[in-house]
């Protein structure tokens, strides 16, 4: 098990500059990380910066609130793919989920997946805002909508990934989707524990210090 193969090296700060995105990509290439994860406005620059490497490019959609219209999320996803993204990390509509509007939640995820075709779709649940029952439902709806991953957090909510949430998500997707732990993963021991729990990706801005 090589930790670098699990890391989505991430900079989603609103203050991120082009120079910082170029540095993020440079680090990802140096350490051989699985992917970088950036906001939509940086996709073209990141694609150019990753040229010639095996590092994948992930872009966030409906970030960080998830409360945009479905049409806006679909457009954003298509736009990111057109500019070179390999993977899409979308935020679920949390208000719809909490209001038991399951058909709308499922259809939104499915629509984005259809829009990006064979590109990977990771669905961010933002677990810190959800009850256990809501987390379970979110996982089931994501699987029904053909998402490739369920992901714990944006890193911008009131809490990040927890071992308990990952164990619950792993149980609920039952092998039909993969798991990404994100938010607050800052040391090697924590990262390894997540991998032992069955996580296949870790979103972190601390990638270099985790693998050094």
Steps between C-alpha positions, in 0.01 A plus 500: 500500500647831390338799664569727202259295284208598725557876517295769327731798558262787563482879500142629505562822691319807366836679524689245287712677240610363161854473637373287792310272260815455291690412820226252597538328162878502524482329842251244369737411215803490732336264748295301247161571656185351350335835422482870569167659596427863412218749447360536150678824409836324540426191288664625180813613683521174698460292184787688337712468816443122518585438134717194448419350841271218617331725758122528455316832521188531717274806511237589762140578398233687698771569753488530797126540573336268248201733478530617139241398240548162336536675164788711636675192640462310171639795302790534743580129477495500119711816491766347725515181289531708182797682654677178592364364831511121535283484812216700656442544875145635541326617818162341565195725554495473879170686547321266259643196678389632840151564359470139374496621139681181402388493136649845438826411676534176302410660167746786548787259562388283206476802270854609582626145450329483160649837406858388571471149353787271590677759717505427875228657717555542874200614705583715804246430777625763750446255786544761776152636414326160478336259742595133482177425312574781250854370444360156423243641258761717329719195436210296361386785272855551372532132412158499332612801291814313384755714687850353508590629848336639811713758681472616860552875495588825326741606774298823524218375727500478878690169496695266273544127455459262793580129530139434603358670191734314268407165659129583459546612138699186418219286638226691316658501152568127536776495238292685239695827542839597637571728797695825522589642842551875497522779755752506783730218385835648594725219626624168365353288782148634436535449125611139545210429736257626234659276239470203738128584532468466121543855369637521145568875490604758758443868433761708679709814467770329709609244240874570502528480880297175502739319265834649608 
